[in-house]
PDB file of C-alpha atoms and ligand atoms in Angstrom:
ATOM      1  CA  UNK A   1     -45.361   2.935  24.394  1.00 94.00           C
ATOM      2  CA  UNK A   2     -44.889   1.217  27.786  1.00 97.00           C
ATOM      3  CA  UNK A   3     -41.861  -1.090  28.404  1.00 97.00           C
ATOM      4  CA  UNK A   4     -41.589  -1.553  32.179  1.00 96.00           C
ATOM      5  CA  UNK A   5     -43.639  -1.425  35.272  1.00 97.00           C
ATOM      6  CA  UNK A   6     -44.100   1.790  37.277  1.00 97.00           C
ATOM      7  CA  UNK A   7     -42.645   0.412  40.514  1.00 95.00           C
ATOM      8  CA  UNK A   8     -39.458  -1.690  40.851  1.00 98.00           C
ATOM      9  CA  UNK A   9     -39.395  -5.315  42.071  1.00 98.00           C
ATOM     10  CA  UNK A  10     -42.095  -6.480  39.734  1.00 98.00           C
ATOM     11  CA  UNK A  11     -42.075  -8.856  36.695  1.00 98.00           C
ATOM     12  CA  UNK A  12     -45.011  -9.211  34.284  1.00 98.00           C
ATOM     13  CA  UNK A  13     -44.866 -12.359  32.338  1.00 98.00           C
ATOM     14  CA  UNK A  14     -46.722 -11.893  29.145  1.00 99.00           C
ATOM     15  CA  UNK A  15     -47.795 -14.472  26.463  1.00 99.00           C
ATOM     16  CA  UNK A  16     -48.664 -13.457  22.892  1.00 98.00           C
ATOM     17  CA  UNK A  17     -50.480 -15.090  19.949  1.00 98.00           C
ATOM     18  CA  UNK A  18     -52.760 -17.548  21.617  1.00 98.00           C
ATOM     19  CA  UNK A  19     -55.098 -19.156  22.408  1.00 98.00           C
ATOM     20  CA  UNK A  20     -53.390 -22.122  20.838  1.00 97.00           C
ATOM     21  CA  UNK A  21     -52.832 -25.789  21.455  1.00 96.00           C
ATOM     22  CA  UNK A  22     -50.483 -25.336  24.442  1.00 98.00           C
ATOM     23  CA  UNK A  23     -52.463 -22.564  26.235  1.00 98.00           C
ATOM     24  CA  UNK A  24     -54.548 -24.906  28.445  1.00 98.00           C
ATOM     25  CA  UNK A  25     -51.329 -26.605  29.663  1.00 98.00           C
ATOM     26  CA  UNK A  26     -49.823 -23.234  30.462  1.00 98.00           C
ATOM     27  CA  UNK A  27     -53.001 -22.313  32.471  1.00 98.00           C
ATOM     28  CA  UNK A  28     -52.561 -25.518  34.460  1.00 98.00           C
ATOM     29  CA  UNK A  29     -48.937 -24.693  35.116  1.00 98.00           C
ATOM     30  CA  UNK A  30     -49.569 -21.062  36.153  1.00 98.00           C
ATOM     31  CA  UNK A  31     -52.348 -22.336  38.484  1.00 98.00           C
ATOM     32  CA  UNK A  32     -49.949 -24.753  40.052  1.00 98.00           C
ATOM     33  CA  UNK A  33     -47.249 -22.010  40.497  1.00 98.00           C
ATOM     34  CA  UNK A  34     -49.863 -19.512  41.759  1.00 98.00           C
ATOM     35  CA  UNK A  35     -48.757 -16.893  39.140  1.00 98.00           C
ATOM     36  CA  UNK A  36     -50.990 -14.481  37.295  1.00 98.00           C
ATOM     37  CA  UNK A  37     -49.880 -13.471  33.851  1.00 99.00           C
ATOM     38  CA  UNK A  38     -51.026 -11.452  30.862  1.00 99.00           C
ATOM     39  CA  UNK A  39     -52.323 -12.898  27.642  1.00 99.00           C
ATOM     40  CA  UNK A  40     -52.237 -10.866  24.436  1.00 98.00           C
ATOM     41  CA  UNK A  41     -54.874 -12.592  22.421  1.00 98.00           C
ATOM     42  CA  UNK A  42     -55.064 -12.802  18.600  1.00 98.00           C
ATOM     43  CA  UNK A  43     -58.517 -13.533  17.347  1.00 98.00           C
ATOM     44  CA  UNK A  44     -57.902 -15.397  14.091  1.00 98.00           C
ATOM     45  CA  UNK A  45     -54.215 -15.969  13.402  1.00 97.00           C
ATOM     46  CA  UNK A  46     -52.154 -18.944  12.110  1.00 94.00           C
ATOM     47  CA  UNK A  47     -55.295 -20.579  10.649  1.00 95.00           C
ATOM     48  CA  UNK A  48     -56.818 -21.497  14.065  1.00 96.00           C
ATOM     49  CA  UNK A  49     -60.200 -20.112  13.287  1.00 96.00           C
ATOM     50  CA  UNK A  50     -62.058 -17.349  15.098  1.00 98.00           C
ATOM     51  CA  UNK A  51     -61.812 -17.293  18.822  1.00 98.00           C
ATOM     52  CA  UNK A  52     -65.504 -16.588  19.119  1.00 97.00           C
ATOM     53  CA  UNK A  53     -66.473 -19.119  16.442  1.00 95.00           C
ATOM     54  CA  UNK A  54     -68.277 -22.482  16.711  1.00 91.00           C
ATOM     55  CA  UNK A  55     -66.584 -25.801  16.422  1.00 91.00           C
ATOM     56  CA  UNK A  56     -63.440 -24.912  18.368  1.00 95.00           C
ATOM     57  CA  UNK A  57     -62.421 -24.504  22.046  1.00 97.00           C
ATOM     58  CA  UNK A  58     -60.764 -21.140  21.864  1.00 98.00           C
ATOM     59  CA  UNK A  59     -63.643 -19.239  23.520  1.00 98.00           C
ATOM     60  CA  UNK A  60     -63.633 -21.632  26.471  1.00 98.00           C
ATOM     61  CA  UNK A  61     -59.893 -21.252  26.919  1.00 98.00           C
ATOM     62  CA  UNK A  62     -59.992 -17.542  26.701  1.00 98.00           C
ATOM     63  CA  UNK A  63     -62.749 -17.578  29.392  1.00 98.00           C
ATOM     64  CA  UNK A  64     -60.799 -19.922  31.549  1.00 98.00           C
ATOM     65  CA  UNK A  65     -57.795 -17.529  31.185  1.00 98.00           C
ATOM     66  CA  UNK A  66     -59.944 -14.730  32.548  1.00 98.00           C
ATOM     67  CA  UNK A  67     -61.591 -16.718  35.198  1.00 98.00           C
ATOM     68  CA  UNK A  68     -58.068 -17.937  36.462  1.00 98.00           C
ATOM     69  CA  UNK A  69     -57.209 -14.226  37.332  1.00 98.00           C
ATOM     70  CA  UNK A  70     -54.994 -13.466  34.333  1.00 98.00           C
ATOM     71  CA  UNK A  71     -55.312 -10.346  32.345  1.00 98.00           C
ATOM     72  CA  UNK A  72     -56.594 -10.480  28.868  1.00 98.00           C
ATOM     73  CA  UNK A  73     -55.256  -7.971  26.247  1.00 98.00           C
ATOM     74  CA  UNK A  74     -55.565  -7.328  22.563  1.00 98.00           C
ATOM     75  CA  UNK A  75     -53.070  -8.583  19.976  1.00 98.00           C
ATOM     76  CA  UNK A  76     -55.064  -7.869  16.782  1.00 98.00           C
ATOM     77  CA  UNK A  77     -57.378 -10.021  14.705  1.00 98.00           C
ATOM     78  CA  UNK A  78     -55.021 -11.760  12.323  1.00 98.00           C
ATOM     79  CA  UNK A  79     -51.618 -10.537  13.520  1.00 98.00           C
ATOM     80  CA  UNK A  80     -50.773  -8.037  10.860  1.00 98.00           C
ATOM     81  CA  UNK A  81     -48.144  -5.291  11.039  1.00 98.00           C
ATOM     82  CA  UNK A  82     -50.389  -2.390  12.097  1.00 98.00           C
ATOM     83  CA  UNK A  83     -47.865   0.274  11.144  1.00 98.00           C
ATOM     84  CA  UNK A  84     -47.440  -1.122   7.606  1.00 98.00           C
ATOM     85  CA  UNK A  85     -51.075  -1.982   6.937  1.00 98.00           C
ATOM     86  CA  UNK A  86     -53.358   0.518   5.247  1.00 98.00           C
ATOM     87  CA  UNK A  87     -55.752   2.449   7.301  1.00 98.00           C
ATOM     88  CA  UNK A  88     -58.804   0.212   6.694  1.00 98.00           C
ATOM     89  CA  UNK A  89     -56.906  -3.011   7.651  1.00 98.00           C
ATOM     90  CA  UNK A  90     -55.273  -1.307  10.601  1.00 98.00           C
ATOM     91  CA  UNK A  91     -58.813  -0.468  11.911  1.00 98.00           C
ATOM     92  CA  UNK A  92     -60.410  -3.863  11.172  1.00 98.00           C
ATOM     93  CA  UNK A  93     -57.478  -5.581  12.855  1.00 98.00           C
ATOM     94  CA  UNK A  94     -58.525  -3.827  16.018  1.00 98.00           C
ATOM     95  CA  UNK A  95     -62.300  -3.763  15.625  1.00 98.00           C
ATOM     96  CA  UNK A  96     -62.822  -7.471  14.653  1.00 98.00           C
ATOM     97  CA  UNK A  97     -61.018  -8.563  17.789  1.00 98.00           C
ATOM     98  CA  UNK A  98     -62.942  -6.184  19.894  1.00 98.00           C
ATOM     99  CA  UNK A  99     -66.168  -7.710  18.486  1.00 97.00           C
ATOM    100  CA  UNK A 100     -64.868 -11.205  19.227  1.00 97.00           C
ATOM    101  CA  UNK A 101     -64.102 -10.153  22.911  1.00 98.00           C
ATOM    102  CA  UNK A 102     -67.570  -8.592  23.028  1.00 97.00           C
ATOM    103  CA  UNK A 103     -69.197 -11.844  21.872  1.00 96.00           C
ATOM    104  CA  UNK A 104     -67.289 -13.871  24.407  1.00 97.00           C
ATOM    105  CA  UNK A 105     -67.321 -11.488  27.474  1.00 97.00           C
ATOM    106  CA  UNK A 106     -69.487  -8.509  26.693  1.00 96.00           C
ATOM    107  CA  UNK A 107     -66.386  -6.280  27.045  1.00 97.00           C
ATOM    108  CA  UNK A 108     -63.106  -5.720  25.370  1.00 98.00           C
ATOM    109  CA  UNK A 109     -59.579  -4.828  26.663  1.00 98.00           C
ATOM    110  CA  UNK A 110     -57.919  -1.509  27.085  1.00 98.00           C
ATOM    111  CA  UNK A 111     -54.465  -2.961  26.686  1.00 98.00           C
ATOM    112  CA  UNK A 112     -52.849  -4.050  23.464  1.00 98.00           C
ATOM    113  CA  UNK A 113     -49.518  -5.114  22.063  1.00 98.00           C
ATOM    114  CA  UNK A 114     -48.792  -4.526  18.408  1.00 98.00           C
ATOM    115  CA  UNK A 115     -47.663  -7.527  16.425  1.00 98.00           C
ATOM    116  CA  UNK A 116     -43.888  -7.502  15.679  1.00 98.00           C
ATOM    117  CA  UNK A 117     -43.822  -4.594  18.238  1.00 98.00           C
ATOM    118  CA  UNK A 118     -44.425  -2.493  15.159  1.00 98.00           C
ATOM    119  CA  UNK A 119     -46.203   0.708  16.163  1.00 98.00           C
ATOM    120  CA  UNK A 120     -45.035   4.122  14.651  1.00 98.00           C
ATOM    121  CA  UNK A 121     -47.142   7.224  14.079  1.00 98.00           C
ATOM    122  CA  UNK A 122     -49.886   5.435  11.976  1.00 98.00           C
ATOM    123  CA  UNK A 123     -50.444   2.787  14.715  1.00 98.00           C
ATOM    124  CA  UNK A 124     -50.103   5.111  17.606  1.00 98.00           C
ATOM    125  CA  UNK A 125     -52.622   7.561  16.402  1.00 98.00           C
ATOM    126  CA  UNK A 126     -55.243   4.859  15.882  1.00 98.00           C
ATOM    127  CA  UNK A 127     -54.525   3.465  19.295  1.00 98.00           C
ATOM    128  CA  UNK A 128     -54.926   6.806  20.835  1.00 98.00           C
ATOM    129  CA  UNK A 129     -58.197   7.287  19.048  1.00 97.00           C
ATOM    130  CA  UNK A 130     -59.415   3.889  20.155  1.00 97.00           C
ATOM    131  CA  UNK A 131     -58.132   4.345  23.741  1.00 97.00           C
ATOM    132  CA  UNK A 132     -55.510   1.703  24.191  1.00 98.00           C
ATOM    133  CA  UNK A 133     -52.476   1.400  26.324  1.00 98.00           C
ATOM    134  CA  UNK A 134     -49.642   0.128  23.967  1.00 98.00           C
ATOM    135  CA  UNK A 135     -47.533  -2.501  25.723  1.00 98.00           C
ATOM    136  CA  UNK A 136     -44.115  -3.367  24.469  1.00 98.00           C
ATOM    137  CA  UNK A 137     -41.356  -5.079  26.403  1.00 98.00           C
ATOM    138  CA  UNK A 138     -37.953  -4.573  28.019  1.00 98.00           C
ATOM    139  CA  UNK A 139     -37.088  -8.231  28.027  1.00 98.00           C
ATOM    140  CA  UNK A 140     -37.750 -10.457  24.994  1.00 98.00           C
ATOM    141  CA  UNK A 141     -36.836 -14.084  25.517  1.00 98.00           C
ATOM    142  CA  UNK A 142     -37.069 -14.793  21.787  1.00 98.00           C
ATOM    143  CA  UNK A 143     -38.800 -18.074  22.771  1.00 98.00           C
ATOM    144  CA  UNK A 144     -40.065 -18.399  19.186  1.00 98.00           C
ATOM    145  CA  UNK A 145     -36.467 -18.866  17.966  1.00 98.00           C
ATOM    146  CA  UNK A 146     -35.624 -21.498  20.571  1.00 98.00           C
ATOM    147  CA  UNK A 147     -38.521 -23.925  20.682  1.00 98.00           C
ATOM    148  CA  UNK A 148     -36.649 -27.210  21.160  1.00 98.00           C
ATOM    149  CA  UNK A 149     -35.488 -29.034  24.361  1.00 98.00           C
ATOM    150  CA  UNK A 150     -31.920 -27.953  23.716  1.00 98.00           C
ATOM    151  CA  UNK A 151     -32.342 -24.559  22.377  1.00 98.00           C
ATOM    152  CA  UNK A 152     -34.655 -23.304  24.927  1.00 98.00           C
ATOM    153  CA  UNK A 153     -31.588 -22.838  27.147  1.00 98.00           C
ATOM    154  CA  UNK A 154     -30.809 -19.779  24.892  1.00 98.00           C
ATOM    155  CA  UNK A 155     -34.099 -18.166  25.995  1.00 98.00           C
ATOM    156  CA  UNK A 156     -33.442 -19.029  29.626  1.00 98.00           C
ATOM    157  CA  UNK A 157     -30.031 -17.361  29.358  1.00 98.00           C
ATOM    158  CA  UNK A 158     -31.474 -14.309  27.808  1.00 98.00           C
ATOM    159  CA  UNK A 159     -33.941 -14.104  30.712  1.00 98.00           C
ATOM    160  CA  UNK A 160     -31.432 -14.760  33.304  1.00 98.00           C
ATOM    161  CA  UNK A 161     -28.951 -12.099  31.954  1.00 98.00           C
ATOM    162  CA  UNK A 162     -31.807  -9.704  31.378  1.00 98.00           C
ATOM    163  CA  UNK A 163     -33.190  -9.785  34.985  1.00 98.00           C
ATOM    164  CA  UNK A 164     -31.125  -7.793  37.339  1.00 98.00           C
ATOM    165  CA  UNK A 165     -30.153  -9.254  40.721  1.00 98.00           C
ATOM    166  CA  UNK A 166     -31.205  -5.823  42.169  1.00 98.00           C
ATOM    167  CA  UNK A 167     -34.920  -6.085  42.331  1.00 98.00           C
ATOM    168  CA  UNK A 168     -35.193  -2.939  44.331  1.00 98.00           C
ATOM    169  CA  UNK A 169     -34.488  -0.737  41.318  1.00 98.00           C
ATOM    170  CA  UNK A 170     -35.638  -2.807  38.300  1.00 98.00           C
ATOM    171  CA  UNK A 171     -38.865  -4.159  36.778  1.00 98.00           C
ATOM    172  CA  UNK A 172     -39.670  -6.058  33.591  1.00 98.00           C
ATOM    173  CA  UNK A 173     -42.417  -6.847  31.105  1.00 98.00           C
ATOM    174  CA  UNK A 174     -41.317 -10.108  29.603  1.00 98.00           C
ATOM    175  CA  UNK A 175     -42.328 -11.175  26.043  1.00 98.00           C
ATOM    176  CA  UNK A 176     -43.152 -14.865  25.492  1.00 98.00           C
ATOM    177  CA  UNK A 177     -45.594 -16.757  23.310  1.00 98.00           C
ATOM    178  CA  UNK A 178     -48.102 -19.513  24.520  1.00 98.00           C
ATOM    179  CA  UNK A 179     -47.939 -20.929  21.040  1.00 98.00           C
ATOM    180  CA  UNK A 180     -44.565 -22.681  21.704  1.00 98.00           C
ATOM    181  CA  UNK A 181     -44.290 -25.890  23.655  1.00 98.00           C
ATOM    182  CA  UNK A 182     -40.920 -25.270  25.339  1.00 98.00           C
ATOM    183  CA  UNK A 183     -42.312 -21.957  26.607  1.00 98.00           C
ATOM    184  CA  UNK A 184     -44.988 -23.889  28.463  1.00 98.00           C
ATOM    185  CA  UNK A 185     -43.073 -26.901  29.448  1.00 98.00           C
ATOM    186  CA  UNK A 186     -39.747 -25.478  30.473  1.00 98.00           C
ATOM    187  CA  UNK A 187     -39.257 -21.811  30.168  1.00 98.00           C
ATOM    188  CA  UNK A 188     -42.147 -20.657  32.333  1.00 98.00           C
ATOM    189  CA  UNK A 189     -40.914 -22.634  35.432  1.00 98.00           C
ATOM    190  CA  UNK A 190     -37.562 -21.197  35.017  1.00 98.00           C
ATOM    191  CA  UNK A 191     -38.795 -17.634  34.631  1.00 99.00           C
ATOM    192  CA  UNK A 192     -40.959 -17.973  37.801  1.00 98.00           C
ATOM    193  CA  UNK A 193     -38.272 -19.551  39.905  1.00 98.00           C
ATOM    194  CA  UNK A 194     -35.622 -17.062  38.853  1.00 98.00           C
ATOM    195  CA  UNK A 195     -37.919 -14.202  39.547  1.00 98.00           C
ATOM    196  CA  UNK A 196     -38.640 -15.464  43.018  1.00 98.00           C
ATOM    197  CA  UNK A 197     -35.041 -16.200  43.823  1.00 98.00           C
ATOM    198  CA  UNK A 198     -34.152 -12.618  42.938  1.00 98.00           C
ATOM    199  CA  UNK A 199     -36.872 -11.116  44.924  1.00 98.00           C
ATOM    200  CA  UNK A 200     -39.297 -10.098  42.373  1.00 98.00           C
ATOM    201  CA  UNK A 201     -43.160 -10.173  42.568  1.00 98.00           C
ATOM    202  CA  UNK A 202     -44.874 -11.683  39.603  1.00 98.00           C
ATOM    203  CA  UNK A 203     -47.815  -9.558  38.442  1.00 98.00           C
ATOM    204  CA  UNK A 204     -50.040  -8.872  35.486  1.00 98.00           C
ATOM    205  CA  UNK A 205     -49.327  -5.856  33.190  1.00 98.00           C
ATOM    206  CA  UNK A 206     -52.151  -3.883  34.755  1.00 98.00           C
ATOM    207  CA  UNK A 207     -50.834  -4.444  38.267  1.00 98.00           C
ATOM    208  CA  UNK A 208     -47.375  -3.604  37.058  1.00 98.00           C
ATOM    209  CA  UNK A 209     -48.581  -0.173  36.026  1.00 98.00           C
ATOM    210  CA  UNK A 210     -50.577   0.358  39.195  1.00 98.00           C
ATOM    211  CA  UNK A 211     -53.852   0.351  37.151  1.00 98.00           C
ATOM    212  CA  UNK A 212     -56.982  -0.960  39.018  1.00 97.00           C
ATOM    213  CA  UNK A 213     -58.556  -4.032  37.393  1.00 96.00           C
ATOM    214  CA  UNK A 214     -61.776  -2.147  36.513  1.00 96.00           C
ATOM    215  CA  UNK A 215     -59.695  -0.137  34.106  1.00 97.00           C
ATOM    216  CA  UNK A 216     -58.356  -3.170  32.162  1.00 98.00           C
ATOM    217  CA  UNK A 217     -61.651  -3.708  30.209  1.00 98.00           C
ATOM    218  CA  UNK A 218     -64.487  -1.643  28.978  1.00 97.00           C
ATOM    219  CA  UNK A 219     -68.069  -2.600  28.439  1.00 94.00           C
ATOM    220  CA  UNK A 220     -69.103  -3.234  24.799  1.00 91.00           C
ATOM    221  CA  UNK A 221     -72.416  -1.497  25.618  1.00 78.00           C
ATOM    222  CA  UNK A 222     -75.860  -2.419  24.343  1.00 61.00           C
ATOM    223  CA  UNK A 223     -75.101  -1.991  20.638  1.00 56.00           C
ATOM    224  CA  UNK A 224     -76.495   1.490  20.330  1.00 52.00           C
ATOM    225  CA  UNK A 225     -79.900   3.037  19.756  1.00 47.00           C
TER     226      UNK A 225
HETATM  227 ZN1  LIG B   1     -47.462 -11.776  18.222  1.00 94.62          ZN
END
């Protein structure tokens, strides 16, 4: 389970649980800031409907995320606890989301983050079988607890005290959620500025691990003989 970059001086901002209503605004912001991030996409959580379904804009937003140069990763189909789930659900949580990515892109990711960061022996053995890098975090802003104009300062403080001034010997994979307004309107600017002020380069998780882009996804193939 991976919690930091392979080389120091890098920060990978990650956003879980989307696409959701604030994701497009976040993409605008990251474009303006010139920053590439990593999105751990859930396919059908919080009642939003299937990302590859008709009648919603999720597929277009996920495509835009990819086209903008961000990394797309897997965060399960309905956001269940993979370690606690039975083996059938554990597998469908992975496969259904792979099918949705296949329908949108023709490929699916090689990187995943387990919901609730819950991945013990049950989850790890399936991820190894399915060929996933399991991404955790070494800096959780807990933005989901602080989604108000005043409380978001708590997440800023967590980030500020979590990121060392010594960029030459530290790196971070930062956990956020694009499902929260303050994360998009306030926290992201702060994280980017603080990273730059302290001499860090902002990268995707794949870059942070020194893994070439062609390894981040795999073809869904032709559907078999
Ligand atoms: Zn999540």
